[in-house]
Amino acid sequence: LLRLGTAAALAQAIAFVGGDGDPTARGALAAAITIGRPHAATLGPAIDAALARIDGDDPAFEALLRMKIEVASAQDGDAPSPVDVDAEIIAVFPSFAQMTKLGGFDAMIRSLRTAESLFHTTAHAADADLSPPITLWMKVLENYVHAWLGPRLAGLQREPAVLFDYVDRAIGIGWPGYQRWLEPKWRDPTEVGGARVEIPLRAIPNAARELQEHRRKRLDSPLSVTEWARLLVLFAVDHPTTGFRNLFKLGGAGAPKAAERTISLAHRLHTLAAVRNLVTHRASAGAATLAAFRRSYYAAFEDLVALA
């Protein structure tokens, strides 16, 4: 199909990519598809249909987003000049400049560039589905946070007796007092560019349910950003009067207002995840929500890098 290169052949290939065949094969095929200007208008609907059939964890998802960018770029023949994607990211996420020079971040950098490009090519398009960049941004964040905090939680779980004792005392006994301290700092519900989401404080201890049952959490695949946000509240804040401690040993723990900054970051991460769930499952993202999400996302990422 790729060798034929016709619009009909490429449409069949894209349909396969968005189907229920072998994920590895679909991902490999998606990575090999390039959308040229002559076929852009014809293949745009096929790409959107394929994206609608898969989720953000699918191996073909990011390649389909790249195709979507290619279609938008091919159709925007009057654009004055291409966007400097790295410069746009660095303007709101200064640490990105250094990250591009470090080894081991290639996949993350590539995904951030794809999401940012998609934001610029679709943000002002009429009737466009604006949720794909949000989905990809959150996929990047999920992998980054898991890679950062996963080893810290794994280290705690290597001494289960100590960990379970902490959970029993802090979460089992100290939570009511800790919750009262958190309440004025934890805005719920909250809005992001007009999108209203709920961030229930009472749900925070749910992230430690396995630990409360004296079972280790499985870390062989990334935990959600929601779960990590809740775990930050439970394991990354020193609050002596209720027994909560910064067991994750995050940087800057001794700085003034360190606990408040960690709670603020956890709330922002939780909010981003809630918006992602809203726009991908129950509503479409409007331009205002997308722009506000982008600002909050990169600000949160900058804070994460500072703590790492």
Coordinates of C-alpha atoms in Angstrom, one line a residue:
L1 CA 0.0 0.0 0.0
L2 CA 2.8 2.4 0.8
R3 CA 4.6 1.6 -2.4
L4 CA 1.4 2.4 -4.4
G5 CA 1.3 5.8 -2.7
T6 CA -2.2 6.6 -4.0
A7 CA -4.7 8.3 -1.8
A8 CA -6.9 5.2 -1.8
A9 CA -4.0 3.0 -0.8
L10 CA -2.9 5.3 2.0
A11 CA -6.4 5.5 3.2
Q12 CA -6.5 1.7 3.5
A13 CA -3.2 1.8 5.4
I14 CA -4.4 4.4 7.8
A15 CA -7.6 2.4 8.4
F16 CA -5.5 -0.6 9.3
V17 CA -3.4 1.6 11.6
G18 CA -6.5 2.7 13.5
G19 CA -7.9 -0.9 13.6
D20 CA -7.6 -3.7 16.1
G21 CA -4.7 -5.6 14.5
D22 CA -1.4 -6.3 16.1
P23 CA -0.3 -3.1 17.9
T24 CA 3.3 -3.4 17.0
A25 CA 2.6 -3.9 13.3
R26 CA 0.1 -1.0 13.3
G27 CA 2.7 1.2 15.1
A28 CA 5.4 0.3 12.6
L29 CA 3.1 1.0 9.6
A30 CA 2.0 4.3 11.1
A31 CA 5.6 5.4 11.5
A32 CA 6.2 4.7 7.8
I33 CA 3.3 6.7 6.4
T34 CA 4.0 10.2 5.1
I35 CA 1.3 12.6 4.0
G36 CA 2.2 14.7 1.0
R37 CA 0.4 17.9 -0.1
P38 CA -1.5 16.2 -3.0
H39 CA -3.3 13.8 -0.7
A40 CA -3.7 16.0 2.4
A41 CA -7.3 17.1 1.9
T42 CA -8.4 13.6 1.0
L43 CA -6.7 11.8 3.9
G44 CA -7.5 14.2 6.7
P45 CA -10.8 12.6 7.5
A46 CA -9.2 9.1 7.5
I47 CA -6.6 10.2 10.0
D48 CA -9.3 11.7 12.3
A49 CA -11.3 8.5 12.1
A50 CA -8.3 6.4 13.0
L51 CA -7.5 8.7 15.9
A52 CA -11.1 8.4 17.2
R53 CA -10.7 4.6 17.3
I54 CA -7.6 4.4 19.4
D55 CA -6.4 5.9 22.7
G56 CA -3.3 7.8 23.7
D57 CA -1.4 4.7 24.8
D58 CA -1.7 3.0 21.4
P59 CA 1.6 2.6 19.5
A60 CA 0.1 4.3 16.5
F61 CA -1.2 7.4 18.3
E62 CA 1.8 9.7 18.0
A63 CA 2.4 8.8 14.4
L64 CA -1.2 9.6 13.5
L65 CA -0.8 13.0 15.3
R66 CA 2.3 13.6 13.1
M67 CA 0.2 12.8 10.0
K68 CA -2.4 15.3 11.3
I69 CA 0.3 17.9 11.5
E70 CA 1.4 17.1 8.0
V71 CA -2.1 17.5 6.7
A72 CA -2.6 20.8 8.4
S73 CA 0.7 22.1 7.1
A74 CA 0.0 21.0 3.6
Q75 CA -3.4 22.7 3.6
D76 CA -2.0 25.9 5.1
G77 CA -0.3 27.0 2.0
D78 CA -0.5 30.7 2.9
A79 CA 1.2 30.4 6.2
P80 CA 3.9 33.1 6.5
S81 CA 6.6 30.9 8.0
P82 CA 6.8 27.7 10.0
V83 CA 6.7 27.9 13.8
D84 CA 9.9 27.6 15.7
V85 CA 8.6 24.8 18.0
D86 CA 11.6 24.7 20.3
A87 CA 11.5 28.5 20.8
E88 CA 7.8 28.3 21.6
I89 CA 8.3 25.6 24.2
I90 CA 11.3 27.3 25.8
A91 CA 9.4 30.6 26.2
V92 CA 7.1 28.8 28.7
F93 CA 9.3 25.9 29.8
P94 CA 12.9 27.2 30.0
S95 CA 14.3 23.9 31.2
F96 CA 13.4 22.4 27.9
A97 CA 16.5 24.0 26.3
Q98 CA 18.8 22.0 28.7
M99 CA 16.8 18.8 28.3
T100 CA 17.4 18.8 24.5
K101 CA 21.1 18.5 25.2
L102 CA 20.8 15.6 27.6
G103 CA 20.9 11.9 26.7
G104 CA 18.0 9.7 27.4
F105 CA 15.3 12.3 26.7
D106 CA 15.0 11.8 22.9
A107 CA 11.6 10.2 22.9
M108 CA 10.2 12.7 25.3
I109 CA 11.6 15.7 23.4
R110 CA 10.2 14.3 20.2
S111 CA 6.8 13.9 21.7
L112 CA 6.8 17.4 23.2
R113 CA 7.7 18.8 19.8
T114 CA 4.8 16.9 18.2
A115 CA 2.3 18.0 20.8
E116 CA 3.5 21.6 20.5
S117 CA 3.4 21.5 16.7
L118 CA -0.1 20.1 16.9
F119 CA -1.2 22.9 19.2
H120 CA 0.0 25.5 16.7
T121 CA -1.5 23.9 13.7
T122 CA -4.9 23.1 15.1
A123 CA -5.6 25.6 17.9
H124 CA -7.2 28.2 15.6
A125 CA -8.8 25.7 13.1
A126 CA -12.6 25.9 13.0
D127 CA -14.4 22.8 14.4
A128 CA -11.1 21.0 15.1
D129 CA -10.8 18.4 17.8
L130 CA -8.3 20.1 20.2
S131 CA -7.9 17.1 22.6
P132 CA -5.1 15.3 20.8
P133 CA -2.3 17.7 22.0
I134 CA -3.6 17.4 25.5
T135 CA -3.6 13.7 25.3
L136 CA 0.0 13.6 24.0
W137 CA 1.2 16.2 26.5
M138 CA -0.2 14.1 29.4
K139 CA 1.3 10.9 28.0
V140 CA 4.7 12.6 28.1
L141 CA 4.1 13.8 31.6
E142 CA 2.9 10.4 32.8
N143 CA 6.1 8.7 31.6
Y144 CA 8.3 11.5 33.1
V145 CA 6.7 11.5 36.5
H146 CA 6.7 7.7 36.7
A147 CA 10.4 7.6 35.7
W148 CA 11.2 10.2 38.4
L149 CA 9.1 9.0 41.3
G150 CA 8.8 5.3 40.5
P151 CA 12.3 4.4 41.8
R152 CA 11.6 6.4 44.9
L153 CA 8.4 4.4 45.7
A154 CA 10.2 1.2 44.7
G155 CA 12.9 2.0 47.3
L156 CA 10.3 2.5 50.0
Q157 CA 8.6 -0.8 49.1
R158 CA 11.9 -2.6 49.6
E159 CA 11.3 -2.1 53.3
P160 CA 7.6 -3.0 53.5
A161 CA 7.3 -3.1 57.3
V162 CA 8.6 0.4 57.7
L163 CA 6.4 1.7 54.8
F164 CA 3.2 -0.1 56.0
D165 CA 3.8 1.3 59.5
Y166 CA 4.0 4.8 58.1
V167 CA 0.9 4.3 56.1
D168 CA -1.0 2.9 59.1
R169 CA 0.0 5.8 61.3
A170 CA 0.0 8.8 58.9
I171 CA -2.8 7.9 56.5
G172 CA -4.8 5.7 58.9
I173 CA -4.7 8.0 61.9
G174 CA -3.3 11.4 60.8
W175 CA -5.3 12.0 57.7
P176 CA -8.3 13.9 59.3
G177 CA -5.9 16.5 60.7
Y178 CA -3.8 16.6 57.6
Q179 CA -7.0 17.1 55.5
R180 CA -8.0 20.1 57.6
W181 CA -4.6 21.6 56.9
L182 CA -4.9 20.9 53.2
E183 CA -8.5 22.2 52.7
P184 CA -7.7 25.9 52.3
K185 CA -4.8 25.0 49.9
W186 CA -6.8 22.6 47.7
R187 CA -9.2 24.4 45.4
D188 CA -12.1 22.1 44.3
P189 CA -13.7 22.5 41.9
T190 CA -11.3 24.4 39.7
E191 CA -11.4 25.8 36.2
V192 CA -8.9 25.7 33.3
G193 CA -9.8 28.0 30.5
G194 CA -13.5 27.7 31.2
A195 CA -13.4 23.9 31.7
R196 CA -14.7 23.1 35.2
V197 CA -13.2 20.0 36.8
E198 CA -13.5 18.4 40.3
I199 CA -10.4 17.6 42.3
P200 CA -11.9 15.9 45.4
L201 CA -9.6 16.1 48.4
R202 CA -11.3 13.2 50.1
A203 CA -10.1 10.9 47.2
I204 CA -6.4 11.5 47.9
P205 CA -5.9 8.4 50.3
N206 CA -7.3 6.2 47.5
A207 CA -3.8 6.2 46.0
A208 CA -2.5 4.3 49.0
R209 CA -5.2 1.6 49.1
E210 CA -2.9 -1.3 48.3
L211 CA -0.4 0.0 50.9
Q212 CA -3.2 0.3 53.5
E213 CA -3.9 -3.4 52.8
H214 CA -0.2 -4.1 53.3
R215 CA 0.3 -4.9 49.6
R216 CA 3.0 -3.3 47.4
K217 CA 1.9 -1.2 44.5
R218 CA 2.8 -2.5 41.0
L219 CA 5.2 -0.3 39.2
D220 CA 6.0 -2.3 36.1
S221 CA 3.9 0.1 34.0
P222 CA 3.4 3.9 34.5
L223 CA 0.9 5.0 37.2
S224 CA -1.5 7.7 36.1
V225 CA -0.6 11.4 36.7
T226 CA -3.7 11.5 39.0
E227 CA -2.2 8.7 41.2
W228 CA 1.2 10.3 41.3
A229 CA -0.3 13.7 42.2
R230 CA -2.1 12.0 45.2
L231 CA 1.0 10.1 46.2
L232 CA 2.9 13.4 46.3
V233 CA 0.4 14.7 48.9
L234 CA 0.9 11.5 50.9
F235 CA 4.6 10.9 50.6
A236 CA 6.3 14.2 49.7
V237 CA 5.3 16.7 52.4
D238 CA 6.6 17.1 55.9
H239 CA 3.8 17.9 58.3
P240 CA 5.0 16.9 61.7
T241 CA 1.8 17.4 63.7
T242 CA 0.0 14.7 61.7
G243 CA 2.9 12.4 61.0
F244 CA 3.2 13.0 57.3
R245 CA 6.7 13.0 55.9
N246 CA 8.6 13.7 52.7
L247 CA 9.6 10.1 52.2
F248 CA 10.2 10.7 48.5
K249 CA 13.0 13.0 49.5
L250 CA 12.1 15.7 47.0
G251 CA 14.6 18.5 46.6
G252 CA 14.1 21.8 48.5
A253 CA 12.3 20.2 51.4
G254 CA 14.0 22.6 53.8
A255 CA 13.1 25.7 51.9
P256 CA 10.4 28.1 53.2
K257 CA 6.9 27.1 52.2
A258 CA 8.3 23.8 50.7
A259 CA 5.2 21.9 51.8
E260 CA 2.9 24.4 50.3
R261 CA 4.8 24.4 47.0
T262 CA 4.6 20.6 46.8
I263 CA 0.8 20.7 47.5
S264 CA 0.4 23.3 44.8
L265 CA 2.3 21.2 42.3
A266 CA 0.2 18.1 43.2
H267 CA -3.0 20.1 42.8
R268 CA -1.8 21.3 39.4
L269 CA -0.9 17.8 38.2
H270 CA -4.3 16.5 39.4
T271 CA -6.0 19.3 37.6
L272 CA -4.2 18.6 34.4
A273 CA -5.2 15.0 34.6
A274 CA -8.8 15.9 35.2
V275 CA -8.9 18.2 32.2
R276 CA -7.4 15.4 30.1
N277 CA -10.1 13.0 31.2
L278 CA -12.8 15.7 30.6
V279 CA -11.8 16.5 27.0
T280 CA -11.1 12.9 25.9
H281 CA -14.1 11.2 27.4
R282 CA -16.9 13.7 28.0
A283 CA -16.3 17.0 26.1
S284 CA -14.3 18.7 23.4
A285 CA -11.6 21.1 24.4
G286 CA -12.2 24.7 23.4
A287 CA -9.4 27.0 22.3
A288 CA -9.4 28.8 25.7
T289 CA -9.1 25.5 27.6
L290 CA -6.3 24.3 25.3
A291 CA -4.3 27.5 25.8
A292 CA -4.8 27.6 29.5
F293 CA -3.9 23.9 29.8
R294 CA -0.7 24.5 27.8
R295 CA 0.4 27.3 30.2
S296 CA -0.4 25.2 33.3
Y297 CA 1.2 22.1 31.8
Y298 CA 4.6 23.7 31.1
A299 CA 4.6 25.6 34.4
A300 CA 4.1 22.3 36.2
F301 CA 6.8 20.6 34.1
E302 CA 9.2 23.4 35.1
D303 CA 8.4 22.9 38.8
L304 CA 8.9 19.1 38.4
V305 CA 12.3 19.6 36.8
A306 CA 13.3 21.9 39.7
L307 CA 12.4 19.3 42.2
A308 CA 14.1 16.4 40.4

